[in-house]
mmCIF file of C-alpha atoms in Angstrom:
data_model
loop_
_atom_site.group_PDB
_atom_site.id
_atom_site.type_symbol
_atom_site.label_atom_id
_atom_site.label_comp_id
_atom_site.label_asym_id
_atom_site.label_seq_id
_atom_site.Cartn_x
_atom_site.Cartn_y
_atom_site.Cartn_z
ATOM 1 C CA MET A 315 16.954 -1.355 14.020
ATOM 2 C CA GLY A 316 14.830 1.629 12.935
ATOM 3 C CA LEU A 317 13.787 2.333 9.329
ATOM 4 C CA LYS A 318 16.381 4.420 7.479
ATOM 5 C CA HIS A 319 15.751 6.519 4.361
ATOM 6 C CA SER A 320 17.475 3.921 2.182
ATOM 7 C CA GLN A 321 15.232 1.195 3.632
ATOM 8 C CA TYR A 322 12.117 3.289 3.057
ATOM 9 C CA ASP A 323 13.204 3.951 -0.531
ATOM 10 C CA ALA A 324 13.790 0.233 -1.096
ATOM 11 C CA ILE A 325 10.243 -0.571 0.042
ATOM 12 C CA MET A 326 8.748 2.195 -2.125
ATOM 13 C CA ARG A 327 10.699 0.939 -5.155
ATOM 14 C CA ASP A 328 9.118 -2.445 -4.596
ATOM 15 C CA TYR A 329 5.670 -0.818 -4.614
ATOM 16 C CA GLU A 330 6.554 1.019 -7.841
ATOM 17 C CA GLN A 331 7.521 -2.303 -9.411
ATOM 18 C CA LYS A 332 4.201 -3.827 -8.349
ATOM 19 C CA GLN A 333 2.273 -0.898 -9.834
ATOM 20 C CA LEU A 334 4.263 -1.123 -13.075
ATOM 21 C CA LYS A 335 3.594 -4.851 -13.311
ATOM 22 C CA SER A 336 -0.127 -4.254 -12.753
ATOM 23 C CA ARG A 337 -0.240 -1.577 -15.479
ATOM 24 C CA ASN A 338 1.663 -3.776 -17.940
ATOM 25 C CA GLU A 339 -0.666 -6.709 -17.306
ATOM 26 C CA LEU A 340 -3.718 -4.478 -17.750
ATOM 27 C CA ASN A 341 -2.326 -3.042 -21.023
ATOM 28 C CA GLU A 342 -1.715 -6.587 -22.256
ATOM 29 C CA HIS A 343 -5.295 -7.520 -21.409
ATOM 30 C CA PHE A 344 -6.617 -4.522 -23.338
ATOM 31 C CA ALA A 345 -4.451 -5.439 -26.339
ATOM 32 C CA GLN A 346 -5.844 -8.987 -26.293
ATOM 33 C CA VAL A 347 -9.447 -7.750 -26.087
ATOM 34 C CA TYR A 348 -8.938 -5.166 -28.864
ATOM 35 C CA ALA A 349 -7.391 -7.829 -31.106
ATOM 36 C CA LYS A 350 -10.316 -10.186 -30.600
ATOM 37 C CA SER A 351 -13.084 -7.570 -30.576
ATOM 38 C CA PRO A 352 -12.439 -4.430 -32.687
ATOM 39 C CA GLN A 353 -15.942 -3.237 -31.764
ATOM 40 C CA PHE A 354 -14.847 -3.087 -28.099
ATOM 41 C CA LYS A 355 -12.014 -0.737 -29.029
ATOM 42 C CA SER A 356 -14.457 1.418 -30.973
ATOM 43 C CA LEU A 357 -16.658 1.733 -27.875
ATOM 44 C CA ASP A 358 -13.662 2.739 -25.779
ATOM 45 C CA GLU A 359 -12.854 5.495 -28.271
ATOM 46 C CA SER A 360 -16.496 6.609 -28.204
ATOM 47 C CA ILE A 361 -16.341 6.960 -24.415
ATOM 48 C CA SER A 362 -13.266 9.197 -24.704
ATOM 49 C CA ARG A 363 -14.944 11.412 -27.331
ATOM 50 C CA LEU A 364 -18.110 11.632 -25.234
ATOM 51 C CA ALA A 365 -16.200 12.819 -22.185
ATOM 52 C CA VAL A 366 -14.549 15.595 -24.209
ATOM 53 C CA GLN A 367 -17.818 16.666 -25.869
ATOM 54 C CA HIS A 368 -19.787 16.859 -22.641
ATOM 55 C CA GLY A 369 -16.887 18.580 -20.913
ATOM 56 C CA LYS A 370 -17.063 21.375 -23.442
ATOM 57 C CA LYS A 371 -20.852 21.619 -22.987
ATOM 58 C CA LEU A 372 -20.387 21.909 -19.212
ATOM 59 C CA LEU A 373 -17.858 24.710 -19.683
ATOM 60 C CA ASN A 374 -20.334 26.491 -21.960
ATOM 61 C CA GLY A 375 -22.942 26.444 -19.190
ATOM 62 C CA ASP A 376 -25.025 23.390 -20.147
ATOM 63 C CA SER A 377 -26.289 22.204 -16.714
ATOM 64 C CA ASN A 378 -27.625 18.948 -18.205
ATOM 65 C CA ALA A 379 -24.222 17.899 -19.543
ATOM 66 C CA VAL A 380 -23.259 15.810 -16.487
ATOM 67 C CA SER A 381 -26.514 13.840 -16.245
ATOM 68 C CA ALA A 382 -26.554 13.249 -20.001
ATOM 69 C CA LEU A 383 -22.966 12.016 -19.913
ATOM 70 C CA LYS A 384 -23.749 9.597 -17.077
ATOM 71 C CA GLU A 385 -26.657 8.074 -19.009
ATOM 72 C CA GLU A 386 -24.686 7.628 -22.227
ATOM 73 C CA LEU A 387 -21.660 6.221 -20.365
ATOM 74 C CA ALA A 388 -23.831 3.694 -18.518
ATOM 75 C CA ASP A 389 -25.236 2.494 -21.856
ATOM 76 C CA LEU A 390 -21.773 2.203 -23.441
ATOM 77 C CA ARG A 391 -20.341 0.352 -20.426
ATOM 78 C CA GLU A 392 -23.189 -2.150 -20.496
ATOM 79 C CA ARG A 393 -22.499 -2.806 -24.184
ATOM 80 C CA LYS A 394 -18.784 -3.200 -23.391
ATOM 81 C CA GLU A 395 -19.499 -5.812 -20.707
ATOM 82 C CA MET A 396 -21.619 -7.789 -23.177
ATOM 83 C CA LEU A 397 -18.899 -7.641 -25.843
ATOM 84 C CA LEU A 398 -16.218 -8.674 -23.321
ATOM 85 C CA THR A 399 -18.024 -11.803 -22.155
ATOM 86 C CA ALA A 400 -19.170 -12.615 -25.703
ATOM 87 C CA ALA A 401 -15.497 -12.613 -26.742
ATOM 88 C CA GLY A 402 -14.795 -15.219 -24.042
ATOM 89 C CA PHE A 403 -13.118 -12.991 -21.445
ATOM 90 C CA PRO A 404 -14.067 -12.852 -17.728
ATOM 91 C CA ALA A 405 -16.199 -9.860 -16.718
ATOM 92 C CA ASP A 406 -13.347 -8.453 -14.577
ATOM 93 C CA TYR A 407 -10.617 -9.022 -17.193
ATOM 94 C CA LEU A 408 -10.005 -5.291 -17.649
ATOM 95 C CA GLU A 409 -9.864 -4.447 -13.955
ATOM 96 C CA SER A 410 -6.498 -3.811 -12.299
ATOM 97 C CA VAL A 411 -5.234 -6.636 -10.102
ATOM 98 C CA TYR A 412 -3.265 -5.572 -7.014
ATOM 99 C CA THR A 413 -1.086 -7.489 -4.573
ATOM 100 C CA CYS A 414 -2.849 -5.484 -1.854
ATOM 101 C CA PRO A 415 -6.332 -4.339 -2.906
ATOM 102 C CA ASP A 416 -6.648 -2.224 0.262
ATOM 103 C CA CYS A 417 -4.000 0.328 -0.767
ATOM 104 C CA LYS A 418 -3.865 -0.606 -4.488
ATOM 105 C CA ASP A 419 -0.111 -1.263 -4.120
ATOM 106 C CA THR A 420 0.693 2.288 -3.045
ATOM 107 C CA GLY A 421 1.621 1.395 0.540
ATOM 108 C CA TYR A 422 -0.761 4.005 1.945
ATOM 109 C CA ILE A 423 -4.457 4.333 2.694
ATOM 110 C CA GLY A 424 -4.956 8.079 2.790
ATOM 111 C CA ASN A 425 -1.935 9.360 4.712
ATOM 112 C CA GLN A 426 -1.649 6.229 6.872
ATOM 113 C CA LYS A 427 0.720 3.352 6.176
ATOM 114 C CA CYS A 428 -1.169 0.277 4.965
ATOM 115 C CA HIS A 429 -0.888 -3.002 6.875
ATOM 116 C CA CYS A 430 1.105 -4.404 3.928
ATOM 117 C CA PHE A 431 3.617 -1.539 4.276
ATOM 118 C CA LYS A 432 4.125 -2.311 7.953
ATOM 119 C CA LYS A 433 4.653 -5.969 7.099
ATOM 120 C CA ALA A 434 7.168 -5.006 4.398
ATOM 121 C CA ILE A 435 9.096 -2.956 6.973
ATOM 122 C CA ILE A 436 9.274 -5.858 9.399
ATOM 123 C CA GLU A 437 10.297 -8.334 6.690
ATOM 124 C CA LEU A 438 13.060 -5.960 5.589
ATOM 125 C CA LEU A 439 14.305 -5.563 9.145
ATOM 126 C CA TYR A 440 14.240 -9.335 9.581
ATOM 127 C CA THR A 441 16.229 -9.876 6.406
ATOM 128 C CA GLN A 442 18.814 -7.268 7.324
ATOM 129 C CA SER A 443 19.182 -8.627 10.862
ATOM 130 C CA ASN A 444 19.902 -12.120 9.452
ATOM 131 C CA LEU A 445 17.193 -13.607 11.675
ATOM 132 C CA LYS A 446 15.653 -15.335 8.666
ATOM 133 C CA GLU A 447 18.835 -17.412 8.439
ATOM 134 C CA VAL A 448 18.344 -18.414 12.077
ATOM 135 C CA LEU A 449 14.744 -19.451 11.382
ATOM 136 C CA LYS A 450 15.888 -21.754 8.595
ATOM 137 C CA LYS A 451 17.775 -23.718 11.272
ATOM 138 C CA GLU A 452 15.407 -23.258 14.200
ATOM 139 C CA ASN A 453 11.843 -24.254 13.328
ATOM 140 C CA PHE A 454 9.293 -26.983 14.049
ATOM 141 C CA ASP A 455 10.802 -29.219 11.344
ATOM 142 C CA THR A 456 14.252 -29.157 12.968
ATOM 143 C CA PHE A 457 13.061 -29.342 16.578
ATOM 144 C CA SER A 458 14.280 -32.512 18.332
ATOM 145 C CA PHE A 459 13.094 -34.177 21.538
ATOM 146 C CA ASP A 460 16.368 -36.132 21.722
ATOM 147 C CA TYR A 461 17.916 -33.565 24.063
ATOM 148 C CA TYR A 462 15.248 -34.106 26.733
ATOM 149 C CA SER A 463 15.329 -36.999 29.177
ATOM 150 C CA GLN A 464 12.566 -39.116 30.649
ATOM 151 C CA ASN A 465 14.861 -39.515 33.675
ATOM 152 C CA HIS A 466 15.250 -35.801 34.395
ATOM 153 C CA ILE A 467 12.406 -35.203 36.863
ATOM 154 C CA ASP A 468 11.285 -31.692 37.745
ATOM 155 C CA PRO A 469 10.989 -31.531 41.586
ATOM 156 C CA LYS A 470 8.081 -29.051 41.401
ATOM 157 C CA SER A 471 5.774 -30.766 38.921
ATOM 158 C CA LYS A 472 7.167 -34.316 39.305
ATOM 159 C CA ARG A 473 7.171 -34.572 35.513
ATOM 160 C CA SER A 474 10.103 -35.470 33.293
ATOM 161 C CA SER A 475 11.759 -32.863 31.100
ATOM 162 C CA LEU A 476 10.665 -34.897 28.058
ATOM 163 C CA ASP A 477 7.003 -34.836 29.092
ATOM 164 C CA ILE A 478 7.231 -31.114 29.850
ATOM 165 C CA ILE A 479 8.773 -30.193 26.490
ATOM 166 C CA LYS A 480 6.273 -32.332 24.559
ATOM 167 C CA SER A 481 3.452 -30.491 26.283
ATOM 168 C CA ALA A 482 5.078 -27.095 25.619
ATOM 169 C CA TYR A 483 5.732 -28.030 21.985
ATOM 170 C CA SER A 484 2.065 -28.940 21.537
ATOM 171 C CA THR A 485 0.959 -25.659 23.115
ATOM 172 C CA CYS A 486 3.216 -23.706 20.766
ATOM 173 C CA GLN A 487 1.792 -25.490 17.738
ATOM 174 C CA GLU A 488 -1.741 -24.750 18.918
ATOM 175 C CA PHE A 489 -0.716 -21.109 19.375
ATOM 176 C CA VAL A 490 0.252 -21.008 15.686
ATOM 177 C CA LYS A 491 -2.862 -22.848 14.466
ATOM 178 C CA SER A 492 -5.268 -20.511 16.278
ATOM 179 C CA PHE A 493 -3.304 -17.322 15.574
ATOM 180 C CA GLY A 494 -5.482 -14.658 14.001
ATOM 181 C CA ALA A 495 -8.685 -16.375 15.113
ATOM 182 C CA GLU A 496 -7.924 -16.413 18.848
ATOM 183 C CA PHE A 497 -5.884 -14.085 21.058
ATOM 184 C CA HIS A 498 -3.170 -15.759 23.143
ATOM 185 C CA ASN A 499 0.183 -14.875 24.730
ATOM 186 C CA LEU A 500 2.997 -17.146 25.900
ATOM 187 C CA PHE A 501 5.429 -16.826 28.793
ATOM 188 C CA LEU A 502 8.291 -19.352 28.582
ATOM 189 C CA TYR A 503 10.448 -19.622 31.678
ATOM 190 C CA GLY A 504 12.794 -22.100 33.317
ATOM 191 C CA ASP A 505 16.337 -23.393 33.127
ATOM 192 C CA THR A 506 19.064 -21.935 30.909
ATOM 193 C CA GLY A 507 19.528 -23.524 27.497
ATOM 194 C CA VAL A 508 16.430 -25.747 27.453
ATOM 195 C CA GLY A 509 14.968 -24.480 24.173
ATOM 196 C CA LYS A 510 12.821 -21.471 25.088
ATOM 197 C CA THR A 511 14.279 -19.263 22.359
ATOM 198 C CA PHE A 512 14.166 -22.172 19.909
ATOM 199 C CA LEU A 513 10.419 -22.601 20.502
ATOM 200 C CA SER A 514 9.878 -18.860 20.020
ATOM 201 C CA ASN A 515 11.742 -19.082 16.720
ATOM 202 C CA CYS A 516 9.598 -22.038 15.651
ATOM 203 C CA ILE A 517 6.494 -19.900 16.128
ATOM 204 C CA ALA A 518 8.070 -16.874 14.415
ATOM 205 C CA LYS A 519 8.961 -18.928 11.329
ATOM 206 C CA GLU A 520 5.433 -20.319 10.957
ATOM 207 C CA LEU A 521 3.743 -16.941 11.356
ATOM 208 C CA ILE A 522 6.121 -15.081 9.043
ATOM 209 C CA ASP A 523 5.472 -17.744 6.407
ATOM 210 C CA ARG A 524 1.749 -17.065 6.868
ATOM 211 C CA THR A 525 2.422 -13.324 6.219
ATOM 212 C CA TYR A 526 1.936 -12.150 9.810
ATOM 213 C CA SER A 527 4.228 -9.374 11.032
ATOM 214 C CA VAL A 528 6.631 -10.582 13.724
ATOM 215 C CA ILE A 529 9.296 -8.611 15.589
ATOM 216 C CA TYR A 530 11.994 -10.221 17.729
ATOM 217 C CA PHE A 531 13.927 -8.310 20.396
ATOM 218 C CA SER A 532 16.286 -9.420 23.096
ATOM 219 C CA ALA A 533 15.231 -7.616 26.270
ATOM 220 C CA PRO A 534 18.327 -5.333 26.311
ATOM 221 C CA GLU A 535 17.663 -4.328 22.672
ATOM 222 C CA LEU A 536 14.000 -3.595 23.371
ATOM 223 C CA PHE A 537 14.625 -1.339 26.366
ATOM 224 C CA ASN A 538 17.536 0.359 24.615
ATOM 225 C CA THR A 539 15.124 1.254 21.788
ATOM 226 C CA PHE A 540 12.644 2.689 24.296
ATOM 227 C CA ALA A 541 15.431 4.688 25.965
ATOM 228 C CA LYS A 542 16.702 6.143 22.675
ATOM 229 C CA SER A 543 13.174 7.156 21.723
ATOM 230 C CA THR A 544 12.453 8.760 25.112
ATOM 231 C CA PHE A 545 15.718 10.397 26.137
ATOM 232 C CA GLU A 546 17.616 10.931 22.873
ATOM 233 C CA LYS A 547 14.533 11.658 20.724
ATOM 234 C CA ASN A 548 16.067 9.281 18.191
ATOM 235 C CA VAL A 549 13.905 9.306 15.046
ATOM 236 C CA ASP A 550 14.658 5.694 14.079
ATOM 237 C CA ALA A 551 13.899 4.454 17.592
ATOM 238 C CA ALA A 552 10.663 6.438 17.686
ATOM 239 C CA ALA A 553 9.610 4.874 14.375
ATOM 240 C CA MET A 554 10.450 1.424 15.721
ATOM 241 C CA ASN A 555 8.153 2.037 18.701
ATOM 242 C CA GLU A 556 5.218 2.065 16.297
ATOM 243 C CA TYR A 557 6.152 -1.376 14.971
ATOM 244 C CA ILE A 558 6.727 -2.734 18.484
ATOM 245 C CA TYR A 559 3.184 -1.823 19.473
ATOM 246 C CA ASP A 560 1.483 -2.626 16.157
ATOM 247 C CA CYS A 561 3.098 -5.865 14.934
ATOM 248 C CA ASP A 562 1.002 -9.038 15.006
ATOM 249 C CA LEU A 563 3.497 -10.810 17.287
ATOM 250 C CA LEU A 564 6.196 -9.311 19.511
ATOM 251 C CA ILE A 565 8.852 -11.676 20.885
ATOM 252 C CA ILE A 566 10.819 -10.472 23.921
ATOM 253 C CA ASP A 567 13.707 -12.854 24.525
ATOM 254 C CA ASP A 568 15.869 -13.221 27.635
ATOM 255 C CA LEU A 569 13.864 -10.939 29.899
ATOM 256 C CA GLY A 570 15.988 -10.161 32.946
ATOM 257 C CA THR A 571 19.308 -9.816 31.092
ATOM 258 C CA GLU A 572 18.779 -6.051 30.778
ATOM 259 C CA LEU A 573 19.831 -3.546 33.446
ATOM 260 C CA THR A 574 16.565 -3.140 35.347
ATOM 261 C CA ASN A 575 15.534 0.253 36.723
ATOM 262 C CA SER A 576 12.343 2.293 37.170
ATOM 263 C CA PHE A 577 12.333 3.354 33.507
ATOM 264 C CA VAL A 578 12.638 -0.261 32.318
ATOM 265 C CA THR A 579 9.891 -1.536 34.617
ATOM 266 C CA SER A 580 7.487 1.239 33.569
ATOM 267 C CA GLN A 581 8.208 0.728 29.864
ATOM 268 C CA PHE A 582 7.810 -3.019 30.179
ATOM 269 C CA PHE A 583 4.417 -2.644 31.810
ATOM 270 C CA ALA A 584 3.300 -0.040 29.247
ATOM 271 C CA CYS A 585 4.363 -2.292 26.369
ATOM 272 C CA ILE A 586 2.654 -5.495 27.486
ATOM 273 C CA ASN A 587 -0.419 -3.636 28.751
ATOM 274 C CA GLU A 588 -0.932 -1.719 25.502
ATOM 275 C CA ARG A 589 -0.561 -4.891 23.466
ATOM 276 C CA LEU A 590 -3.087 -6.646 25.709
ATOM 277 C CA LEU A 591 -5.580 -3.820 25.227
ATOM 278 C CA SER A 592 -5.155 -3.924 21.443
ATOM 279 C CA LYS A 593 -5.232 -7.750 21.480
ATOM 280 C CA ARG A 594 -1.835 -8.164 19.825
ATOM 281 C CA SER A 595 0.027 -11.267 20.893
ATOM 282 C CA THR A 596 3.330 -11.321 22.763
ATOM 283 C CA ILE A 597 5.795 -14.082 23.628
ATOM 284 C CA ILE A 598 8.214 -13.558 26.507
ATOM 285 C CA SER A 599 11.055 -15.910 27.431
ATOM 286 C CA THR A 600 13.226 -15.675 30.527
ATOM 287 C CA ASN A 601 15.529 -17.615 32.814
ATOM 288 C CA LEU A 602 13.975 -15.817 35.780
ATOM 289 C CA SER A 603 11.830 -17.581 38.343
ATOM 290 C CA LEU A 604 8.338 -16.233 38.929
ATOM 291 C CA GLU A 605 9.483 -14.957 42.321
ATOM 292 C CA SER A 606 12.250 -12.917 40.659
ATOM 293 C CA LEU A 607 9.758 -11.590 38.126
ATOM 294 C CA VAL A 608 7.688 -10.065 40.932
ATOM 295 C CA ASP A 609 10.761 -8.515 42.562
ATOM 296 C CA LEU A 610 12.053 -6.943 39.353
ATOM 297 C CA TYR A 611 8.913 -5.847 37.535
ATOM 298 C CA THR A 612 6.292 -5.146 40.243
ATOM 299 C CA GLU A 613 3.121 -6.951 41.292
ATOM 300 C CA ARG A 614 1.072 -5.106 38.689
ATOM 301 C CA THR A 615 3.206 -6.396 35.807
ATOM 302 C CA PHE A 616 3.283 -9.884 37.302
ATOM 303 C CA SER A 617 -0.509 -9.863 37.539
ATOM 304 C CA ARG A 618 -0.908 -8.823 33.881
ATOM 305 C CA ILE A 619 1.343 -11.653 32.753
ATOM 306 C CA THR A 620 -0.044 -14.461 34.911
ATOM 307 C CA SER A 621 -3.628 -13.434 34.095
ATOM 308 C CA ASN A 622 -3.220 -13.103 30.348
ATOM 309 C CA TYR A 623 -0.362 -15.409 29.317
ATOM 310 C CA THR A 624 -0.093 -19.174 29.036
ATOM 311 C CA MET A 625 2.748 -19.982 31.425
ATOM 312 C CA LEU A 626 5.150 -22.646 30.142
ATOM 313 C CA ARG A 627 7.849 -23.739 32.563
ATOM 314 C CA ILE A 628 10.537 -25.764 30.785
ATOM 315 C CA THR A 629 13.188 -27.803 32.580
ATOM 316 C CA GLY A 630 16.085 -30.020 31.614
ATOM 317 C CA ASP A 631 19.790 -30.034 30.902
ATOM 318 C CA ASP A 632 21.500 -27.233 28.994
ATOM 319 C CA ILE A 633 21.172 -28.313 25.355
ATOM 320 C CA ARG A 634 24.137 -26.227 24.249
ATOM 321 C CA ILE A 635 26.398 -28.119 26.652
ATOM 322 C CA LYS A 636 24.885 -31.434 25.526
ATOM 323 C CA LYS A 637 25.594 -30.602 21.886
ATOM 324 C CA LYS A 638 29.215 -29.751 22.649
ATOM 325 C CA LEU A 639 29.677 -33.020 24.517
ATOM 326 C CA MET A 640 28.053 -34.982 21.706
ATOM 327 C CA ASN A 641 30.307 -33.311 19.127
ATOM 328 C CA ARG A 642 33.393 -34.216 21.173
ATOM 329 C CA GLU A 643 32.274 -37.838 21.362
ATOM 330 C CA VAL A 644 31.804 -37.962 17.584
ATOM 331 C CA HIS A 645 35.264 -36.592 16.972
#
């Protein structure tokens, strides 16, 4: 799931296309202004001649060349602004327009990847993993309460599975609404097949549509990535580590299905702790009970989760089995 050279090249080609589009639009704007105001074009040519003239003076040892050039350029630019607005164009009509003004559509700020580059990486990985196809089917618009019963009573809370899922659904929607303004994490646990992954996908779809960077991992995939980065020094896995820690939302699905050992428990703690410190949200789903969570991942990890995550216990019948039975009845 790491970024390969071909993937990097594909992203950079997209940036090149954005830069080309920006240049073409700017050239078109200049052509329109020149056609409507020949005097504006004359001033532009005067600025070019001035720069050459004063450059020669500077090379010949004239120490006043720079200050003189600045004064004359300021006067010419002021006249250009007046001509531009007088011709009916906005004052910023001849300024480049970028998709990302922070990096000016280069993908980098200095030698660091821009936030838009990181988002482009995650979107590419999502597309190539086919998860976007899953999100078209599993989202808030397709979520149904029909699979939850008012008669299925949870012995611990004494609430029905329908009441529980409605409450969880509302919490997930609030999570989306406040995302970016407030820092929250979710821990979804309970019976198998009751919609925990579906709810995570609902949130992922909404946030991706709002241009947030979201990464989904099943627990075995996540810890396998950590292992490849640590023990095999795998370059792709090491690159993916950066996205795991930096993405706006990390979703860890099916915690407990991985082979748990000391390496896994330490990496799990490091991951959730680092994301807590940097205030980057995480959603974890599991079929484990809270008691099992303590046994597998230590008291320290359990404390981090229960203290910093909204705990959503979901109960009910296995929806996948219900769907199969309903399909048989139809046929």
